[in-house]
Amino acid sequence: DLGGYPHYMAKEIQEQPESVARMIRGRLDDRFGVARLDGLNLTPRELRGFSRVKILGCGSAYYVGQIGATMIEELARIPADAEAASEFRYRNPIIEADTLYIAVSQSGETIDTAFAVEEIKRKGGRVVGLVNVVGSTIARACDGGVYLHAGPEIAVASTKALTNMAVGFALIALSLGRVRDLSNADGQRIIDAIRALPGQIKSILDFEPEIAEHAKAVAAANSLFFVGRVRGYPVAREGAQKFKEISYRHAEAYQTSELKHGPLALIDESLPTVAVVPSDELTERNLAAVQQIKARGGSVLAVTHENVDFGELDVPRIVVPKTEPELDPILLTIPLQLLAYHAALTLGYDIDKPRNLAKSVTVE
Ligand code: BG6
């Protein structure tokens, strides 16, 4: 049921304030500044015992996994990284007893991710799931997990499930942090920020008409860069993924810091860049990179915060509300969904069922 929306993707984007509210309901404990994640089946002592986190997923779930790894490193100070489950399952991965493995999947049926889970279990590793579909293959195979409560997601391009994955990582990072060095006050700071997310997402969605205009401009190009650094880089990767999936445009993500080491050679009037420029400790460096792109004739669309001062630079902006720095990627990702959606709409493509793609790849 499209409920009056032209596409499932549009409906699922608009549902995000409520689906995030469902994700966090009953999971925030103000007294101790912690997340309540009973489904993980891990005691505080077990949570404390992990010295590494490895996140596995495919496609967008992999990119959100990268967002999650950054959150976990920042809030819990445990080495964390994300890997494409489709690669992990085909190498001979080293499975460590003190690593927490996290499998991320909307459908819970992606065969590459399911095989990665089996491989971890065969070798005695501990794996939990961040899964949307209750009772799915991956959810059942894991030792515990956190359900996303995003509701059914029909559009091939994932939106509301992804956002709930990112929120789920914030909750897991909080749990891992609070059994280590994260203070009660810092835990509370994150909890307050998580609680504000649904309202902030709503305010981003209110800017849809403006974002649609930006989308028309970027859809005219055959090729685009999406750039960000550190927290912003997985945001850029996911933004590029969404863009190429439904608008069939070549969209390539790069670390902003790497532009000068090669890709800057490609910049000219015909190659626009979508730059993730949050207000944080890297703003000045990001602005310097924007300046370099502009100096070479490239156009830039910035996804940024209100207080970032672009000075003389002629840069159209999509402004998102500020949250705590560790959680910025959750909100920075939202306008990129709308950018891809409206680019595909402008180009007249089949938004909910892009060519050559399936909602979940369940066979070899
Ligand atoms: C891909 C889909 O095949 O699977 C992507 O095209 C999706 O949109 C990926 O992100 C992972 O799916 P799931 O269900 O495991 O999250």
Coordinates of C-alpha atoms and ligand atoms in Angstrom, one line a residue:
D1 CA 0.0 0.0 0.0
L2 CA 1.6 3.2 -1.2
G3 CA -0.6 5.3 1.2
G4 CA -0.8 8.2 -1.4
Y5 CA 2.9 8.3 -2.2
P6 CA 4.1 8.0 -5.8
H7 CA 6.8 5.4 -4.8
Y8 CA 7.6 3.1 -1.9
M9 CA 11.0 4.9 -1.7
A10 CA 9.2 8.2 -1.1
K11 CA 7.0 6.6 1.5
E12 CA 9.8 4.9 3.3
I13 CA 11.9 8.1 3.4
Q14 CA 8.9 10.0 5.0
E15 CA 8.3 7.2 7.5
Q16 CA 11.8 7.7 9.1
P17 CA 10.8 10.0 12.0
E18 CA 8.4 7.3 13.2
S19 CA 10.6 4.3 12.4
V20 CA 13.5 5.8 14.3
A21 CA 11.1 6.5 17.3
R22 CA 10.2 2.7 17.2
M23 CA 13.9 1.8 17.1
I24 CA 14.7 3.7 20.3
R25 CA 11.5 3.0 22.2
G26 CA 12.3 1.3 25.6
R27 CA 16.0 1.2 24.8
L28 CA 17.2 4.3 26.5
D29 CA 18.0 4.3 30.2
D30 CA 18.4 7.8 31.5
R31 CA 19.4 6.9 35.0
F32 CA 22.6 5.2 34.0
G33 CA 23.1 6.8 30.6
V34 CA 23.1 3.4 28.9
A35 CA 21.2 1.6 26.1
R36 CA 19.0 -1.4 27.1
L37 CA 19.7 -4.1 24.5
D38 CA 18.7 -7.3 26.2
G39 CA 18.5 -9.1 22.8
L40 CA 22.3 -9.0 22.5
N41 CA 22.5 -11.7 25.1
L42 CA 25.7 -10.3 26.4
T43 CA 26.5 -9.6 30.0
P44 CA 28.4 -6.4 31.0
R45 CA 31.4 -8.6 31.7
E46 CA 31.2 -10.2 28.2
L47 CA 30.7 -6.7 26.6
R48 CA 33.8 -5.5 28.5
G49 CA 35.8 -8.5 27.3
F50 CA 35.8 -7.7 23.6
S51 CA 38.9 -5.9 22.3
R52 CA 37.8 -5.5 18.7
V53 CA 34.6 -5.2 16.7
K54 CA 34.2 -6.4 13.1
I55 CA 31.0 -5.4 11.2
L56 CA 29.8 -7.3 8.1
G57 CA 27.2 -6.5 5.6
C58 CA 26.6 -6.0 1.9
G59 CA 25.9 -2.9 -0.2
S60 CA 24.3 -0.1 1.8
A61 CA 24.4 -2.3 5.0
Y62 CA 28.2 -2.4 4.6
Y63 CA 28.5 1.4 4.3
V64 CA 26.3 1.9 7.3
G65 CA 28.6 -0.6 9.0
Q66 CA 31.4 1.8 8.3
I67 CA 29.4 4.6 10.0
G68 CA 28.9 2.2 12.9
A69 CA 32.6 1.3 13.2
T70 CA 33.5 5.0 13.5
M71 CA 30.9 5.5 16.2
I72 CA 32.2 2.5 18.1
E73 CA 35.8 3.7 17.9
E74 CA 34.8 7.2 19.1
L75 CA 32.4 6.2 21.9
A76 CA 33.9 3.0 23.1
R77 CA 37.5 3.4 22.0
I78 CA 37.7 -0.2 20.7
P79 CA 39.3 -0.8 17.3
A80 CA 36.4 -1.4 14.9
D81 CA 36.0 -1.8 11.2
A82 CA 33.5 -2.9 8.6
E83 CA 34.1 -5.3 5.7
A84 CA 31.9 -6.4 2.8
A85 CA 30.5 -9.7 3.9
S86 CA 30.7 -10.8 0.2
E87 CA 34.6 -10.5 0.4
F88 CA 34.9 -11.8 4.0
R89 CA 33.2 -15.1 3.2
Y90 CA 35.6 -15.8 0.3
R91 CA 38.9 -15.2 2.0
N92 CA 40.1 -17.2 5.0
P93 CA 39.2 -14.7 7.7
I94 CA 41.0 -14.9 11.1
I95 CA 38.2 -15.4 13.7
E96 CA 39.2 -14.1 17.1
A97 CA 37.5 -15.0 20.4
D98 CA 37.8 -11.5 21.8
T99 CA 36.2 -9.9 18.7
L100 CA 32.5 -9.0 18.6
Y101 CA 31.2 -9.7 15.1
I102 CA 28.1 -7.8 14.0
A103 CA 26.1 -8.9 10.9
V104 CA 24.0 -6.1 9.4
S105 CA 21.1 -6.8 7.1
Q106 CA 17.7 -5.4 6.3
S107 CA 16.2 -8.6 4.9
G108 CA 18.2 -11.0 7.1
E109 CA 18.4 -13.2 3.9
T110 CA 21.4 -11.9 2.0
I111 CA 23.4 -15.0 1.2
D112 CA 26.8 -13.4 1.4
T113 CA 26.1 -12.1 4.9
A114 CA 24.5 -15.4 6.0
F115 CA 27.6 -17.3 4.9
A116 CA 29.9 -14.9 6.8
V117 CA 27.8 -15.6 9.9
E118 CA 28.2 -19.3 9.4
E119 CA 31.9 -19.0 8.9
I120 CA 32.3 -17.0 12.1
K121 CA 30.2 -19.5 14.1
R122 CA 32.1 -22.5 12.7
K123 CA 35.3 -21.0 13.9
G124 CA 33.9 -20.2 17.4
G125 CA 33.4 -16.5 17.1
R126 CA 30.6 -14.5 18.8
V127 CA 28.2 -12.9 16.3
V128 CA 25.2 -10.6 16.9
G129 CA 22.8 -9.3 14.3
L130 CA 21.4 -5.9 13.4
V131 CA 18.5 -7.1 11.3
N132 CA 15.1 -5.8 10.3
V133 CA 13.1 -8.9 9.4
V134 CA 12.1 -10.8 12.5
G135 CA 12.9 -14.5 12.4
S136 CA 14.9 -14.2 9.2
T137 CA 17.9 -16.6 8.4
I138 CA 20.5 -14.2 9.7
A139 CA 18.5 -13.2 12.8
R140 CA 18.1 -16.9 13.7
A141 CA 21.7 -17.8 13.0
C142 CA 23.2 -15.1 15.3
D143 CA 23.9 -15.5 19.0
G144 CA 21.8 -12.4 19.7
G145 CA 20.9 -9.1 18.2
V146 CA 19.0 -5.9 17.9
Y147 CA 16.0 -5.8 15.7
L148 CA 15.5 -2.6 13.7
H149 CA 11.7 -2.3 13.9
A150 CA 11.7 -0.3 10.6
G151 CA 8.6 -2.1 9.3
P152 CA 8.4 -3.6 5.9
E153 CA 10.8 -2.0 3.3
I154 CA 9.7 -2.5 -0.3
A155 CA 11.9 -0.2 -2.4
V156 CA 15.2 -1.8 -3.5
A157 CA 17.1 1.3 -2.4
S158 CA 17.2 1.0 1.4
T159 CA 16.4 4.1 3.4
K160 CA 14.5 3.7 6.7
A161 CA 16.2 0.4 7.5
L162 CA 19.6 2.0 7.0
T163 CA 18.8 4.9 9.2
N164 CA 17.7 2.4 11.9
M165 CA 20.9 0.5 11.4
A166 CA 22.9 3.7 12.1
V167 CA 20.8 4.4 15.2
G168 CA 21.4 0.7 16.3
F169 CA 25.1 1.3 16.0
A170 CA 24.8 4.3 18.2
L171 CA 23.0 2.2 20.8
I172 CA 25.6 -0.6 20.6
A173 CA 28.5 1.9 20.8
L174 CA 26.8 3.3 23.9
S175 CA 26.6 -0.1 25.5
L176 CA 30.3 -0.9 24.7
G177 CA 31.3 2.6 25.8
R178 CA 29.5 2.5 29.2
V179 CA 31.3 -0.7 30.3
R180 CA 34.6 1.1 29.5
D181 CA 35.6 4.7 29.8
L182 CA 32.5 6.5 28.6
S183 CA 31.1 8.5 31.6
N184 CA 27.5 8.5 32.7
A185 CA 27.3 12.2 31.7
D186 CA 28.7 11.4 28.2
G187 CA 26.2 8.5 28.0
Q188 CA 23.4 10.9 28.9
R189 CA 24.7 13.4 26.3
I190 CA 24.4 10.7 23.6
I191 CA 21.0 9.5 24.9
D192 CA 19.5 13.0 24.7
A193 CA 20.9 13.4 21.2
I194 CA 19.4 10.0 20.1
R195 CA 16.0 11.0 21.5
A196 CA 16.0 14.2 19.4
L197 CA 16.7 12.4 16.1
P198 CA 13.1 11.8 15.0
G199 CA 12.2 15.5 15.2
Q200 CA 15.5 16.5 13.5
I201 CA 14.9 14.0 10.7
K202 CA 11.4 15.5 10.2
S203 CA 12.9 19.0 9.8
I204 CA 15.3 17.7 7.1
L205 CA 12.3 16.1 5.2
D206 CA 10.6 19.5 5.3
F207 CA 13.3 20.7 2.9
E208 CA 12.4 18.2 0.2
P209 CA 11.4 20.8 -2.4
E210 CA 14.8 22.6 -2.1
I211 CA 16.6 19.3 -2.3
A212 CA 14.6 18.3 -5.4
E213 CA 15.9 21.5 -7.1
H214 CA 19.5 20.6 -6.2
A215 CA 18.8 17.1 -7.6
K216 CA 17.7 18.5 -10.9
A217 CA 21.0 20.3 -11.2
V218 CA 23.2 17.3 -10.4
A219 CA 21.2 14.9 -12.5
A220 CA 22.3 16.8 -15.6
A221 CA 25.9 15.5 -15.1
N222 CA 27.0 12.0 -16.3
S223 CA 29.5 11.6 -13.6
L224 CA 29.8 12.9 -10.0
F225 CA 32.1 12.7 -7.0
F226 CA 30.8 12.3 -3.5
V227 CA 33.4 13.2 -0.9
G228 CA 33.7 13.2 2.9
R229 CA 36.4 12.5 5.5
V230 CA 36.4 10.4 8.6
R231 CA 32.8 10.5 9.8
G232 CA 31.7 11.9 6.5
Y233 CA 33.4 9.4 4.3
P234 CA 30.9 6.5 4.8
V235 CA 28.1 9.1 4.3
A236 CA 29.6 9.9 0.9
R237 CA 29.9 6.2 0.0
E238 CA 26.3 5.6 0.9
G239 CA 25.2 8.8 -0.9
A240 CA 27.1 7.6 -4.1
Q241 CA 25.7 4.1 -3.8
K242 CA 22.1 5.4 -3.6
F243 CA 22.7 7.8 -6.5
K244 CA 24.2 5.1 -8.8
E245 CA 21.6 2.5 -7.9
I246 CA 18.5 4.5 -9.0
S247 CA 19.8 7.3 -11.2
Y248 CA 22.2 5.1 -13.2
R249 CA 24.8 7.9 -13.1
H250 CA 28.4 7.2 -12.4
A251 CA 28.8 8.4 -8.8
E252 CA 32.1 7.8 -7.1
A253 CA 32.9 8.3 -3.4
Y254 CA 36.3 9.5 -2.3
Q255 CA 37.9 10.6 0.9
T256 CA 38.1 14.3 0.7
S257 CA 41.7 14.0 1.9
E258 CA 42.6 11.8 -1.1
L259 CA 41.4 14.2 -3.8
K260 CA 44.8 15.8 -4.1
H261 CA 46.4 12.4 -4.5
G262 CA 44.8 11.6 -7.8
P263 CA 41.1 12.3 -8.5
L264 CA 41.6 16.1 -8.6
A265 CA 42.9 15.5 -12.1
L266 CA 39.3 14.7 -13.2
I267 CA 37.7 17.8 -11.9
D268 CA 36.3 20.3 -14.5
E269 CA 33.0 22.0 -15.3
S270 CA 31.4 18.6 -16.3
L271 CA 32.1 16.8 -13.0
P272 CA 30.2 18.1 -10.0
T273 CA 31.1 17.1 -6.4
V274 CA 28.7 16.5 -3.6
A275 CA 30.8 17.4 -0.5
V276 CA 29.9 16.4 3.1
V277 CA 31.1 19.3 5.2
P278 CA 30.0 19.0 8.8
S279 CA 30.7 21.5 11.5
D280 CA 33.5 19.6 13.4
E281 CA 37.2 19.6 13.9
L282 CA 37.8 19.0 10.2
T283 CA 35.7 21.8 8.8
E284 CA 38.6 24.0 7.8
R285 CA 40.3 21.2 5.9
N286 CA 37.0 20.3 4.1
L287 CA 36.6 23.9 3.1
A288 CA 40.1 24.0 1.7
A289 CA 39.3 21.0 -0.4
V290 CA 36.1 22.7 -1.6
Q291 CA 38.2 25.7 -2.6
Q292 CA 40.5 23.5 -4.6
I293 CA 37.6 21.9 -6.5
K294 CA 36.2 25.3 -7.3
A295 CA 39.5 26.6 -8.4
R296 CA 39.6 23.9 -11.0
G297 CA 36.2 24.8 -12.4
G298 CA 34.2 22.1 -10.6
S299 CA 30.9 22.8 -9.0
V300 CA 30.2 21.7 -5.4
L301 CA 26.9 21.0 -3.6
A302 CA 27.6 20.9 0.1
V303 CA 25.7 18.9 2.8
T304 CA 26.6 20.8 5.8
H305 CA 25.6 22.5 9.1
E306 CA 24.2 26.0 9.6
N307 CA 27.3 27.5 11.2
V308 CA 29.8 26.4 8.6
D309 CA 31.1 29.6 6.9
F310 CA 31.8 29.1 3.2
G311 CA 32.9 32.8 3.0
E312 CA 33.3 33.9 -0.6
L313 CA 32.8 30.4 -2.0
D314 CA 29.8 30.1 -4.3
V315 CA 28.5 26.8 -3.0
P316 CA 24.8 25.8 -2.9
R317 CA 24.0 24.1 0.4
I318 CA 21.8 21.5 2.0
V319 CA 21.8 22.3 5.7
V320 CA 21.0 19.6 8.3
P321 CA 20.5 20.1 12.0
K322 CA 23.5 19.6 14.3
T323 CA 23.5 16.6 16.7
E324 CA 26.4 15.4 18.8
P325 CA 29.4 15.0 16.5
E326 CA 29.5 11.2 16.9
L327 CA 26.0 11.0 15.6
D328 CA 26.3 13.5 12.7
P329 CA 26.5 10.8 10.0
I330 CA 22.9 9.7 10.8
L331 CA 21.5 13.0 9.8
L332 CA 23.9 13.8 7.0
T333 CA 22.8 10.7 5.2
I334 CA 19.1 11.7 5.0
P335 CA 19.3 14.5 2.4
L336 CA 21.4 12.2 0.1
Q337 CA 18.4 9.8 0.0
L338 CA 16.2 12.6 -1.3
L339 CA 18.9 13.8 -3.7
A340 CA 19.1 10.3 -5.3
Y341 CA 15.3 10.0 -5.3
H342 CA 14.7 13.3 -7.1
A343 CA 17.6 12.7 -9.5
A344 CA 16.0 9.4 -10.6
L345 CA 12.6 11.1 -10.7
T346 CA 13.9 13.8 -13.0
L347 CA 15.5 11.2 -15.2
G348 CA 12.4 9.2 -15.4
Y349 CA 13.7 5.8 -14.1
D350 CA 12.0 3.1 -12.2
I351 CA 12.7 4.2 -8.7
D352 CA 11.4 1.2 -6.6
K353 CA 12.8 -1.5 -8.9
P354 CA 16.1 -0.3 -10.5
R355 CA 17.3 -2.4 -13.4
N356 CA 19.7 -5.4 -12.6
L357 CA 19.1 -5.2 -8.9
A358 CA 17.1 -7.3 -6.4
K359 CA 16.0 -6.2 -2.9
S360 CA 18.1 -8.9 -1.4
V361 CA 20.4 -11.4 -3.1
T362 CA 19.5 -14.7 -1.7
V363 CA 21.1 -17.1 -4.2
E364 CA 24.6 -17.6 -5.4
Ligands
BG6_1 C1 21.8 -5.6 -2.2 C2 20.7 -4.5 -2.4 O1 21.7 -6.6 -3.1 O2 21.7 -6.0 -0.9 C3 21.1 -3.3 -1.5 O3 20.6 -4.1 -3.7 C4 21.2 -3.8 0.0 O4 20.2 -2.3 -1.6 C5 22.1 -5.1 0.1 O5 21.7 -2.8 0.8 C6 22.0 -5.7 1.5 O6 20.7 -6.2 1.7 P1 20.3 -6.6 3.2 O7 18.9 -7.1 3.1 O8 21.3 -7.7 3.6 O9 20.5 -5.4 4.0

